[in-house]
Coordinates of C-alpha atoms in Angstrom, one line a residue:
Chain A
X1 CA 14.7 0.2 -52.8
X2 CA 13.7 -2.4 -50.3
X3 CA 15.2 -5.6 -50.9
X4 CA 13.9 -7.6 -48.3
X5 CA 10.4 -6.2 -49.4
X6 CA 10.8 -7.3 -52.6
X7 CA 12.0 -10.6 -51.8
X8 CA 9.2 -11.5 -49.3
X9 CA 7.1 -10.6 -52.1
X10 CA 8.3 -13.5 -54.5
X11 CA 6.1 -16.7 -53.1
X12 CA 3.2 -14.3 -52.8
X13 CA 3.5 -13.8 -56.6
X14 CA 4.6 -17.0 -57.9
X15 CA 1.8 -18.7 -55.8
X16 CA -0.5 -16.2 -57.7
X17 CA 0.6 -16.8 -60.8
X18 CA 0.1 -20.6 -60.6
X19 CA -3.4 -20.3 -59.1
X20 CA -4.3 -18.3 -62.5
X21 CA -3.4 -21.6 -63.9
X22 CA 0.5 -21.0 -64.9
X23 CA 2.8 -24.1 -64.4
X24 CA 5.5 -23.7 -61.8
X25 CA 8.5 -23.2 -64.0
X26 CA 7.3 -20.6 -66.1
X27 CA 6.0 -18.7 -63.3
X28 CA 8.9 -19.0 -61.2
X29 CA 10.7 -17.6 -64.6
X30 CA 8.0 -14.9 -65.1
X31 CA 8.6 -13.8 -61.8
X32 CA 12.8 -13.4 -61.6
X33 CA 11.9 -11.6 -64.9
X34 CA 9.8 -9.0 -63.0
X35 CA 12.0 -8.7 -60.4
X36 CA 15.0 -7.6 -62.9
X37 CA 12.6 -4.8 -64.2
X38 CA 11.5 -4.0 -60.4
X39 CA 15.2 -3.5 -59.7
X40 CA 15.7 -1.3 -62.8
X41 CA 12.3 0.9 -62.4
X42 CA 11.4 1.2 -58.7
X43 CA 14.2 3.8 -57.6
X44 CA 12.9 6.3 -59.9
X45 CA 8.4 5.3 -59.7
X46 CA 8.1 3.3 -56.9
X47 CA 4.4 1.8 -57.4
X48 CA 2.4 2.4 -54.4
X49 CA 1.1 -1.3 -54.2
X50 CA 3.9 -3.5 -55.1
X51 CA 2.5 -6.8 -54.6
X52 CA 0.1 -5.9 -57.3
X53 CA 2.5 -4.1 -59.4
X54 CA 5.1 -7.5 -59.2
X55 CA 1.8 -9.5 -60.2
X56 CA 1.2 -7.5 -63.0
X57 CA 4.4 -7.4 -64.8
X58 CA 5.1 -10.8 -63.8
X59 CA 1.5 -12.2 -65.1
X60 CA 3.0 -9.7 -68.6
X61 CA 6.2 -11.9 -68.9
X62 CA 4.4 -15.0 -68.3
X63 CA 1.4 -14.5 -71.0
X64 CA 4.6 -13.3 -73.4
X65 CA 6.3 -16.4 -72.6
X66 CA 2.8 -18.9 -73.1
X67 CA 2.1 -16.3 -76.2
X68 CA 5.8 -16.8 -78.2
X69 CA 5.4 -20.8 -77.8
X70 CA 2.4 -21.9 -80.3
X71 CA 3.0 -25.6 -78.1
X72 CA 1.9 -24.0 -75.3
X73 CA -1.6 -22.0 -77.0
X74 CA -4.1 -24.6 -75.1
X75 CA -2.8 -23.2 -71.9
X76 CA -2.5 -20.0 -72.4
X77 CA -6.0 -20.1 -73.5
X78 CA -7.1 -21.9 -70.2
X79 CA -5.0 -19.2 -68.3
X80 CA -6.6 -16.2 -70.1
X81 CA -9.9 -17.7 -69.0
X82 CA -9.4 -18.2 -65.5
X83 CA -10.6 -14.9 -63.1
X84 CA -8.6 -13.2 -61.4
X85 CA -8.1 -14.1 -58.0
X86 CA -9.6 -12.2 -54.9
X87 CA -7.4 -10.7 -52.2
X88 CA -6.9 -12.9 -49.2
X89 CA -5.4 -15.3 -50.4
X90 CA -2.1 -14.9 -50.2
X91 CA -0.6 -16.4 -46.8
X92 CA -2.3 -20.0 -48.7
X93 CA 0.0 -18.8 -51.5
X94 CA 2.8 -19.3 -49.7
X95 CA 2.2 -21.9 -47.8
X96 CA 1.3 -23.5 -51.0
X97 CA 4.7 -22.9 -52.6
X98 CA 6.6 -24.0 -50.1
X99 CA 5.3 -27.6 -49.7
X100 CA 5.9 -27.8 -53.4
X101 CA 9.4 -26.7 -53.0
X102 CA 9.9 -29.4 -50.4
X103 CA 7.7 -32.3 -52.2
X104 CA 9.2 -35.5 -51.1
X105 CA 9.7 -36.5 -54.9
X106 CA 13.0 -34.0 -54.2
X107 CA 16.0 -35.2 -53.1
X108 CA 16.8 -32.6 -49.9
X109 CA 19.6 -30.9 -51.6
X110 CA 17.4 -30.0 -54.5
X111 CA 14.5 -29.1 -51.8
X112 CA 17.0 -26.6 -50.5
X113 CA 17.8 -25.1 -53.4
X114 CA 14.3 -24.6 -54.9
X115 CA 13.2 -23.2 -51.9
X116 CA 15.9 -20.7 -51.8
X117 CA 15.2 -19.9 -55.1
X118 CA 11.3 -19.8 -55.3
X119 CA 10.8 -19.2 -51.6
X120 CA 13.3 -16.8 -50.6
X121 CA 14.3 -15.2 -53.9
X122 CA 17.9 -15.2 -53.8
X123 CA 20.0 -15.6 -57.0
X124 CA 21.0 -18.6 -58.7
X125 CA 24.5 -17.1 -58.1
X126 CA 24.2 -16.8 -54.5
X127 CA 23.1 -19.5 -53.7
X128 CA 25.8 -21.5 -55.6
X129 CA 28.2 -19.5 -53.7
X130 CA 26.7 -20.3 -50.6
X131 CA 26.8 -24.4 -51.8
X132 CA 30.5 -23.6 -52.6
X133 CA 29.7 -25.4 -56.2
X134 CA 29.8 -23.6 -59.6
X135 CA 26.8 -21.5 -60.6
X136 CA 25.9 -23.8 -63.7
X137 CA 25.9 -26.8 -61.6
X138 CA 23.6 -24.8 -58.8
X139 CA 21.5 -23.8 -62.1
X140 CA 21.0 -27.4 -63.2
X141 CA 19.9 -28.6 -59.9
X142 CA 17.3 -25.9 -59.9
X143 CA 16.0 -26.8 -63.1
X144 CA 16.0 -30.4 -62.5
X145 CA 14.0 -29.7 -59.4
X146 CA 11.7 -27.4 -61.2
X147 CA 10.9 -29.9 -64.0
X148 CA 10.3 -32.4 -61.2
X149 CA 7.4 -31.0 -59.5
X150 CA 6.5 -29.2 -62.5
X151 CA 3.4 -31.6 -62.8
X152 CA 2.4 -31.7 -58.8
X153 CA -0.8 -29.9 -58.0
X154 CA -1.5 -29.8 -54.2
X155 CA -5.0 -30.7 -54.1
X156 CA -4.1 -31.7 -50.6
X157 CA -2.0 -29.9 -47.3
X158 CA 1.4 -31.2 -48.1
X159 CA 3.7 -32.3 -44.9
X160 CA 5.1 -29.7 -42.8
X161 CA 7.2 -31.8 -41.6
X162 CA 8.9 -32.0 -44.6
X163 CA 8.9 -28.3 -44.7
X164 CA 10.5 -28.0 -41.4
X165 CA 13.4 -30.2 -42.6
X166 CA 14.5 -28.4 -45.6
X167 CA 14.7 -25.3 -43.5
X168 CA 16.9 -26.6 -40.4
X169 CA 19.0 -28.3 -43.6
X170 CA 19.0 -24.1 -44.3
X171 CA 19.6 -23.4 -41.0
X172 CA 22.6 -25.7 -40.6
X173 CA 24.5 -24.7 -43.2
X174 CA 25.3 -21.4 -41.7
X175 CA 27.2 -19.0 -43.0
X176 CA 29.4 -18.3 -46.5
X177 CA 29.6 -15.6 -48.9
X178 CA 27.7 -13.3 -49.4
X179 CA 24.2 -15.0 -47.6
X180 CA 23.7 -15.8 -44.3
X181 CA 21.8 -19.3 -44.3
X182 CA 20.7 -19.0 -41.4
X183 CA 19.6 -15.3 -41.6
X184 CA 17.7 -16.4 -44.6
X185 CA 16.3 -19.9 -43.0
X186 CA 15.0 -17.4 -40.3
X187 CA 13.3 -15.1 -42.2
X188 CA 11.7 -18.4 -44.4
X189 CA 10.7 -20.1 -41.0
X190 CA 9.0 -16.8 -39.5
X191 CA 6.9 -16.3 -42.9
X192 CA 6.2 -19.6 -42.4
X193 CA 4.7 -19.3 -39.1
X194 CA 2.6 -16.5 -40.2
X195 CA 0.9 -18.5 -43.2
X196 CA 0.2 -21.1 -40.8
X197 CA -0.5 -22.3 -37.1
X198 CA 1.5 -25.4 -36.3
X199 CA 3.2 -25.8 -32.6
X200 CA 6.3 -27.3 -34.6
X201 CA 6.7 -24.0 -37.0
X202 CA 6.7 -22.4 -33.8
X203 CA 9.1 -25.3 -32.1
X204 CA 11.6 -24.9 -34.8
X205 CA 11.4 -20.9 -35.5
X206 CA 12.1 -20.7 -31.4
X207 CA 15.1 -23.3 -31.9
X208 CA 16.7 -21.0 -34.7
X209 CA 15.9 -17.8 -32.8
X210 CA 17.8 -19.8 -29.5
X211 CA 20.6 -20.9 -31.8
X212 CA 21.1 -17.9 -33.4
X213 CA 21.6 -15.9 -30.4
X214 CA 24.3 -17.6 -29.4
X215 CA 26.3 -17.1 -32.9
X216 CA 28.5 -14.5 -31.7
X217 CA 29.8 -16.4 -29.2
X218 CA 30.6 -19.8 -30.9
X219 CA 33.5 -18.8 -33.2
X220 CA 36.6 -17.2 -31.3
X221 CA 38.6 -14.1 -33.3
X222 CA 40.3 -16.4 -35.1
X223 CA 37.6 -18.3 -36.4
X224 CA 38.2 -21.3 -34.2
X225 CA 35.3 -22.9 -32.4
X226 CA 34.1 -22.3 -29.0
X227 CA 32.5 -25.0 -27.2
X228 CA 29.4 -24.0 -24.9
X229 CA 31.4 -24.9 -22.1
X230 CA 33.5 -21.7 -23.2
X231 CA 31.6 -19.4 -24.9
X232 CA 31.4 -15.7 -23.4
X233 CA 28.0 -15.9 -22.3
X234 CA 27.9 -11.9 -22.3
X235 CA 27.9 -12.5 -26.3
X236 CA 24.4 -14.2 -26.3
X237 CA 21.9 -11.7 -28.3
X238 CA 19.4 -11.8 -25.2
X239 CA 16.8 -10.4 -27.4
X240 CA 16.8 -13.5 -29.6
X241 CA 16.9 -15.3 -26.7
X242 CA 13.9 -13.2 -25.2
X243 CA 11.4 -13.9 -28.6
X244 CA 12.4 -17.9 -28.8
X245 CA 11.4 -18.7 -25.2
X246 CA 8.2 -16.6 -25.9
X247 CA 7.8 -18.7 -28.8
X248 CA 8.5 -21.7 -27.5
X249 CA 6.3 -21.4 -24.5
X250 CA 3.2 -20.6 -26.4
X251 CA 4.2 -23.8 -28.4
X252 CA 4.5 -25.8 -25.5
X253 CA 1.2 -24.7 -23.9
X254 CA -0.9 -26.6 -27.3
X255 CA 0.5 -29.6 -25.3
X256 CA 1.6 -31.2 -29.1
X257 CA 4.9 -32.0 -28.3
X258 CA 7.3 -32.1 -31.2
X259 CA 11.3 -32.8 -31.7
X260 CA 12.0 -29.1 -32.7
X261 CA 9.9 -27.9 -29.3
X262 CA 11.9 -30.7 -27.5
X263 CA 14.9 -29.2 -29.3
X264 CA 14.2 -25.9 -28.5
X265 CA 13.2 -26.5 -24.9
X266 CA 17.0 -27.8 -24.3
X267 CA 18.1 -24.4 -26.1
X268 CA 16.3 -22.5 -23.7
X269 CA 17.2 -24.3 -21.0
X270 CA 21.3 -23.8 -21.8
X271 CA 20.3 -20.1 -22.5
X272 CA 18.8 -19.4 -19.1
X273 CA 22.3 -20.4 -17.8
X274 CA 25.2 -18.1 -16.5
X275 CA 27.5 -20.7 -16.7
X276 CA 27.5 -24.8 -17.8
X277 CA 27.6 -25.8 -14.0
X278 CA 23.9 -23.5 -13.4
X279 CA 22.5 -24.9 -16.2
X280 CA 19.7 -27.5 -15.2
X281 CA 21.2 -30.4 -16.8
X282 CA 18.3 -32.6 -14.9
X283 CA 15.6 -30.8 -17.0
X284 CA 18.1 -31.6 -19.7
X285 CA 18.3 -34.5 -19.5
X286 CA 14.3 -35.1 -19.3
X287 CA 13.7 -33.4 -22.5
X288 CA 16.1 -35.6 -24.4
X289 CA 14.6 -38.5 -23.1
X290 CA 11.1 -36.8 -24.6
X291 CA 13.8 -36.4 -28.0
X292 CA 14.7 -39.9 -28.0
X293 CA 11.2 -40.7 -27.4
X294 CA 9.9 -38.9 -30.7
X295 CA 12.8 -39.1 -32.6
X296 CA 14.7 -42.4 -32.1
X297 CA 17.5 -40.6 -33.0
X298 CA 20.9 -41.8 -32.0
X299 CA 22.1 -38.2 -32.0
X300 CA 20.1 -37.8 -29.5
X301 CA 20.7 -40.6 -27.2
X302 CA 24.4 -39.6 -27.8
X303 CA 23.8 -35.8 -26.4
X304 CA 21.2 -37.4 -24.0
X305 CA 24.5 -39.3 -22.9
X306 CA 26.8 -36.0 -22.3
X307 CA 23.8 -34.3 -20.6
X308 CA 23.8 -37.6 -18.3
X309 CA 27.4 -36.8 -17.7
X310 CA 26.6 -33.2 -16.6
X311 CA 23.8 -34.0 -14.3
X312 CA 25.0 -37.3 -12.8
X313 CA 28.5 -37.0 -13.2
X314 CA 31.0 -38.7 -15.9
X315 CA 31.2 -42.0 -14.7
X316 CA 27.0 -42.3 -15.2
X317 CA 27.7 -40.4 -18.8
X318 CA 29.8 -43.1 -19.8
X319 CA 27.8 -45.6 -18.4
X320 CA 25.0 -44.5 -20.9
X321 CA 27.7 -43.9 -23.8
X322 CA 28.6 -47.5 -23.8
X323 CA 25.2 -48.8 -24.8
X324 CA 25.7 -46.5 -27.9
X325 CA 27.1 -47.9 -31.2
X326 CA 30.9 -46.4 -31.3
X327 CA 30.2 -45.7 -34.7
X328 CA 27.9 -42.4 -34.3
X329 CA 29.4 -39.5 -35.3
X330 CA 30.9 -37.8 -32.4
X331 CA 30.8 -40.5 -30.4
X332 CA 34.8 -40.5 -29.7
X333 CA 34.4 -36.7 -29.1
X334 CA 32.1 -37.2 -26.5
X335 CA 34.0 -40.3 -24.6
X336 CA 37.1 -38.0 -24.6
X337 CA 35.0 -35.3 -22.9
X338 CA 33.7 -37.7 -20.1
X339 CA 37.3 -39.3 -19.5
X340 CA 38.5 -35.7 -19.1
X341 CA 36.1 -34.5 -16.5
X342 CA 36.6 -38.2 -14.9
X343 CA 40.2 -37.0 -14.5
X344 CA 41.5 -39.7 -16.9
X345 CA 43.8 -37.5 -18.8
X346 CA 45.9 -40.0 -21.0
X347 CA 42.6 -41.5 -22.5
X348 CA 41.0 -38.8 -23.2
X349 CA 44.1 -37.3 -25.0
X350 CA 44.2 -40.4 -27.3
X351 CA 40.6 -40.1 -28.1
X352 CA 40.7 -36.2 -29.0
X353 CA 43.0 -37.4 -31.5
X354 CA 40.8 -40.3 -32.7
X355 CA 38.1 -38.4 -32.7
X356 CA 39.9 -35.3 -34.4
X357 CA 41.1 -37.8 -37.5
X358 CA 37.5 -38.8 -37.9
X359 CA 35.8 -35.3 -38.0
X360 CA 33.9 -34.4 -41.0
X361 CA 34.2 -30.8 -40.3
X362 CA 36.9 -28.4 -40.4
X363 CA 36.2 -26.2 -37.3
X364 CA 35.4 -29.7 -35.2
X365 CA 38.7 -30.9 -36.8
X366 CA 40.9 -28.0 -35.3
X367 CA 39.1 -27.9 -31.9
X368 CA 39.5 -31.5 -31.3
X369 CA 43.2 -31.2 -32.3
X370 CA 43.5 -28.8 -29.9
X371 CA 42.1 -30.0 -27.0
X372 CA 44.4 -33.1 -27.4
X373 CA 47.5 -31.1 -27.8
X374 CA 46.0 -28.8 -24.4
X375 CA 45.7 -32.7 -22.8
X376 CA 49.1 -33.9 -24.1
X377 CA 51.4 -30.7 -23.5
X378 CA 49.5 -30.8 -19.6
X379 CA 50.8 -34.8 -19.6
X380 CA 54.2 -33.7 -20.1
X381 CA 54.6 -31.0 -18.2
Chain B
X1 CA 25.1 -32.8 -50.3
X2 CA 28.9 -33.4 -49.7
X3 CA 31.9 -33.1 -51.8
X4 CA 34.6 -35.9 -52.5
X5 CA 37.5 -35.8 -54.2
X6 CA 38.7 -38.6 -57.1
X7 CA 42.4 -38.4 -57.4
X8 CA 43.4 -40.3 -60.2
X9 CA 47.4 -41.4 -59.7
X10 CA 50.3 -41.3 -62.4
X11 CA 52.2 -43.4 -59.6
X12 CA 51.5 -44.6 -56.0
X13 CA 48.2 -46.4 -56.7
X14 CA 47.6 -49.9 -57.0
X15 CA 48.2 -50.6 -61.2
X16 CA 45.3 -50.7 -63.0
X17 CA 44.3 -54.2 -64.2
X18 CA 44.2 -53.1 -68.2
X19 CA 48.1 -51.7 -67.1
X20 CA 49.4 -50.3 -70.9
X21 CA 51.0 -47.0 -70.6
X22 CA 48.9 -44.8 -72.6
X23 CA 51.3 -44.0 -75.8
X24 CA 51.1 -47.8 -76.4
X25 CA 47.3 -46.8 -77.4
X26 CA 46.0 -46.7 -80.7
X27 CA 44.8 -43.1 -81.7
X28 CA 41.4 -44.3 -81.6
X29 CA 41.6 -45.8 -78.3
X30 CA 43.5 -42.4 -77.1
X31 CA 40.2 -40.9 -78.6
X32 CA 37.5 -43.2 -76.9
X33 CA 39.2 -42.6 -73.5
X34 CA 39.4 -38.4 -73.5
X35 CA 35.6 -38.8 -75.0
X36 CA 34.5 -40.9 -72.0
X37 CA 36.3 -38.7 -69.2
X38 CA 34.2 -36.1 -71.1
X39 CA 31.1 -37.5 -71.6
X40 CA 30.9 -38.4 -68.4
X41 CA 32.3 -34.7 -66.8
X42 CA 28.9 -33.5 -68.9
X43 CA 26.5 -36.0 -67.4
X44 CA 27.4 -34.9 -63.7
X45 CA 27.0 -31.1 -65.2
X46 CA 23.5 -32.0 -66.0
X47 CA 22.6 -34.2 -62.6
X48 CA 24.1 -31.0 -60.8
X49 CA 27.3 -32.7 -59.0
X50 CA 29.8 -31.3 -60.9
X51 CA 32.2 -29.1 -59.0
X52 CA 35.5 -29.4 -60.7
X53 CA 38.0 -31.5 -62.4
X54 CA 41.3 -30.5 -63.7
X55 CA 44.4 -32.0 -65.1
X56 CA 47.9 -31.7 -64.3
X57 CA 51.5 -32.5 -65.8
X58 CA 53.4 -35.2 -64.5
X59 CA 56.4 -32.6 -63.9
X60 CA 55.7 -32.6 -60.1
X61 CA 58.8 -31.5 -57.4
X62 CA 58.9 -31.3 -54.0
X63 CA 60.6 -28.4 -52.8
X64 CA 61.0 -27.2 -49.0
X65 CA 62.6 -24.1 -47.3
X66 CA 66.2 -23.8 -46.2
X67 CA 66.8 -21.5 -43.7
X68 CA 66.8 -17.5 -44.2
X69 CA 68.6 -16.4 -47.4
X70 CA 68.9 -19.5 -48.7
X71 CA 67.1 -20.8 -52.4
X72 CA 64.4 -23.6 -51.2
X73 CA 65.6 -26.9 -51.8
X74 CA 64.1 -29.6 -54.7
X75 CA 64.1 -33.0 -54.7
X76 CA 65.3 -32.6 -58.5
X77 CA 63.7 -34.2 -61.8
X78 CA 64.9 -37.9 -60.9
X79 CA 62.7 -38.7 -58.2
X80 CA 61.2 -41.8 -60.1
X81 CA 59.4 -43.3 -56.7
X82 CA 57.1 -40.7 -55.1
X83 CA 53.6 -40.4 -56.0
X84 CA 52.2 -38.8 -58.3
X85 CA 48.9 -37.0 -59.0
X86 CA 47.7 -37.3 -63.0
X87 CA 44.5 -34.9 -62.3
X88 CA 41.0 -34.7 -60.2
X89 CA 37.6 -34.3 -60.2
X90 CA 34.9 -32.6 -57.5
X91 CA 31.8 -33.7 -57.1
X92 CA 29.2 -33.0 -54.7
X93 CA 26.8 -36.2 -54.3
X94 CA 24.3 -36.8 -51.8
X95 CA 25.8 -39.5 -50.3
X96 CA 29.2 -42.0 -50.3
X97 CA 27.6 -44.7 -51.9
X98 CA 26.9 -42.3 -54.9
X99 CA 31.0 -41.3 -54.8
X100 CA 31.6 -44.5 -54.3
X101 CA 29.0 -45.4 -57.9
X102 CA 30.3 -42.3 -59.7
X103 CA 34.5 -43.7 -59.2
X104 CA 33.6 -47.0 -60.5
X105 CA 32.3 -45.6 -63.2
X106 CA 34.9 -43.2 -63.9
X107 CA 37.9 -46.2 -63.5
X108 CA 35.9 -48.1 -66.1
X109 CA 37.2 -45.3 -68.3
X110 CA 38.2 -47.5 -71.7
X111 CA 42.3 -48.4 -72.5
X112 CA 44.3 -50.1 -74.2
X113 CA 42.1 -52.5 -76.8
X114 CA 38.9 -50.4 -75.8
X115 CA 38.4 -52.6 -72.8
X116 CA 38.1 -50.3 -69.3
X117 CA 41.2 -50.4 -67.5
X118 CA 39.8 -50.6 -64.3
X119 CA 42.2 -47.8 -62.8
X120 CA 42.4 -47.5 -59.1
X121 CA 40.9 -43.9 -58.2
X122 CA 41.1 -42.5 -54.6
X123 CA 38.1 -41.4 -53.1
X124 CA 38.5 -38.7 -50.6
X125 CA 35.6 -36.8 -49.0
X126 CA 36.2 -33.0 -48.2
X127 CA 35.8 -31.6 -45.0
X128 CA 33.0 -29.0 -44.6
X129 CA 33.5 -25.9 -43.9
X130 CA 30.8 -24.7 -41.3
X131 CA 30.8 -25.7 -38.1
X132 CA 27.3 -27.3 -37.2
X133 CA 24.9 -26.1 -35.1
X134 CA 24.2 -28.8 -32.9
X135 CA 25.5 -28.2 -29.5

């Protein structure tokens, strides 16, 4: 049986099911109901249409749901009335499910999760397993969100932007148990850009795709980090690579410049590179200016500031770090990087540490511990 | 989301302010506190932040290795000054301001004459996990 079929299916039938006048939360319902009996028929009759099939059994469960609750009898009767829909209409489905499942009224966590859920179909289980939190909390969340925007009809395009953000939170949560976030943020984001033609679908599907290819080279055998300045290069899936620049370019050339094709540009730019020395950090540096243009983001200006250091040399990196606030995140990190290549070995040393006891992450914890012990152990040798 | 830990102390925090040892408690005001530390576990099982909270014995010893073939060491039962851990919750909030509300309102947990006793909690956030993707 094909899984990923069947899950690609789910915002097709849920948006469906709501267009034939069904409210969210008993369609979403209806529709994990279906899928159980999917699971349990299709090895032995697979249907030869299963989008209709799904649709059917899932409309079944939904009018036996409406049918068993007399509170619910003026909707049901509304919902028997309405016509079936005509064919075509599902990639407006879709699209309309996912700016419900990232309606501003949702906090973002919950936004992740319902989209997970509605969007991409994974379990209630998995997805608490990815969150690392217990499955009854995961379920509460999910049915808080789902009684939130259980009243929200899009009469109106929603905000992509929006959108996008819930899937780079996806994206960035990478990898644990048995789902691969940003597998599944990838898959999400490329449905996405089929349902619809926006430059930044396109802008953040090619940043994922540039990201992504260079997964197998960021974590070391033993799980450690590898910064870019280290990583194999040999390890970079140059097929991924291949499909984001494609991507990106076409995005580019609608000359609607957005923070994820910014984003991506830089990406691509790192992924054209043999080594960090070839890369054109002068290019770099441009499109973070562009970045800090759109974004006002002082995660940018703080990269902006360590691609300054690359192109101009240290001294000119920390020029631009010290009109940062010292408070960003990684801000220490990045100072002890410049002193370093500046050759100032006993400062940078002290800020690895500082910058390792303020972390927030385990993996950026242990590398910054290392690099001060590399620095201190060279010191006293 | 993130998670934080509350670490409530048995010894090596700051004394609460409502400072009676708890078998100086009335029944009822033994009853009112477990109630609230319950009631309020099921109200972050329903916002969806709940992650965990357990409780442990005061019986806690430090023990260390020494050397091959050799039983590890303790500190023994008498080791009235170290610090001590009385029990924790998990929760996973969307911000620190909210771990910051939720351990107020945990510490306002009610004592001795049913007023809170204004316990000191430690709030500790958790490191994640994944590395991030930014590069």
């Amino acid at each position: 049986m094909d899984e990923a079929l069947l899950r690609a299916l789910i915002p097709t039938v849920i948006g469906v099911l709501v267009r034939r006048g069904a409210d969210f939360a008993t369609a979403e319902d209806a529709v994990q109901d279906a899928l159980v009996e999917a699971v349990r028929r299709w090895p032995d009759s697979p249907p030869r249409d299963p989008r209709g099939w799904l649709t059917t059994v899932a409309w079944r469960k939904f009018l036996d749901t409406v049918r068993a609750d007399t509170a619910r009898r003026q909707r049901e009767e509304r919902a028997d009335n309405e016509p079936a829909p005509g064919p075509g209409r599902a990639a407006d489905d879709t699209l309309w499910l996912y700016f419900l499942c990232a309606h501003p009224s949702l906090t973002p966590a919950s936004a992740v999760a319902l989209t997970l859920r509605a969007v991409g179909g994974l379990t209630t289980r998995q997805i608490a397993r990815a969150y690392l939190v217990p499955e009854a909390t995961m379920a509460q969340r999910i049915s808080r969100a789902k009684h939130t925007v259980s009243g929200v009809r899009l009469d109106q395009p929603g905000d992509v932007a929006t959108v996008l953000r819930v899937l780079y939170l996806v994206f960035n949560e990478g990898y644990s148990g048995d789902v691969d976030l940003a597998g599944e943020a990838i898959r999400l984001t490329r449905q996405l850009a089929a349902a619809t033609d926006h430059e930044e679908v396109a802008g953040l599907l090619a940043l994922m795709l540039l990201h992504h290819a260079r997964r197998p080279a960021r974590t070391g055998p033993d799980g450690g980090l590898v910064p870019l300045a280290e990583q194999d290069r040999t390890l970079w899936d140059t097929r991924l690579i291949a499909e984001g620049v494609d991507i990106l370019q076409t995005a580019l050339a609608r000359d609607r410049l957005g923070e994820y094709q910014a984003q991506a540009a830089i990406a691509a730019l790192h992924a054209d590179a043999r080594t960090v020395e070839e890369a054109d950090w002068v290019q770099i540096v441009e499109w973070y200016d562009e970045l800090v243009h759109l974004t006002d983001s002082p995660v940018a200006r703080l990269n902006r500031a360590v691609a300054v250091g690359q192109a101009d040399g240290p001294r000119a990196g920390l020029a631009a770090l010290a009109d940062l606030d010292p408070s960003l995140p990684r801000y220490t990190a990045a100072a002890a990087y410049l002193h370093e290549r500046d050759g100032d070995l006993p400062t940078a040393a002290r800020l690895y540490t500082e910058a390792a006891r303020s972390a927030s992450t385990l993996p950026e914890r242990d590398h910054l511990t290392r690099q001060a012990a590399r620095l201190n152990t060279r010191l006293r040798g | 989301m993130a998670k934080y830990l509350l670490l409530k102390h048995y010894r090596g925090a700051p004394a609460p302010v409502n400072d009676v040892s708890m078998d100086q408690w009335t029944p009822a005001e033994v009853e009112a506190h477990v109630r609230y530390m319950e009631d309020f576990a099921a109200r972050l099982e329903e916002t969806g932040e709940y992650v965990d909270s357990q409780a442990l014995s005061p019986q806690g010893t430090f023990v260390r290795y020494d050397g091959q073939g050799r039983p590890p060491v303790t500190d023994g039962p008498f080791a009235e000054t170290k610090d001590l851990i009385a029990g924790w919750m998990v929760i996973d909030v969307d911000t620190y301001d909210r771990a910051l509300e939720l351990a107020g309102e945990l510490s306002a947990a009610p004592g001795a004459g049913g007023r809170p006793i204004h316990e000191w909690l430690e709030v500790r956030p958790f490191l994640d996990p994944h590395p991030t993707t930014t590069e």
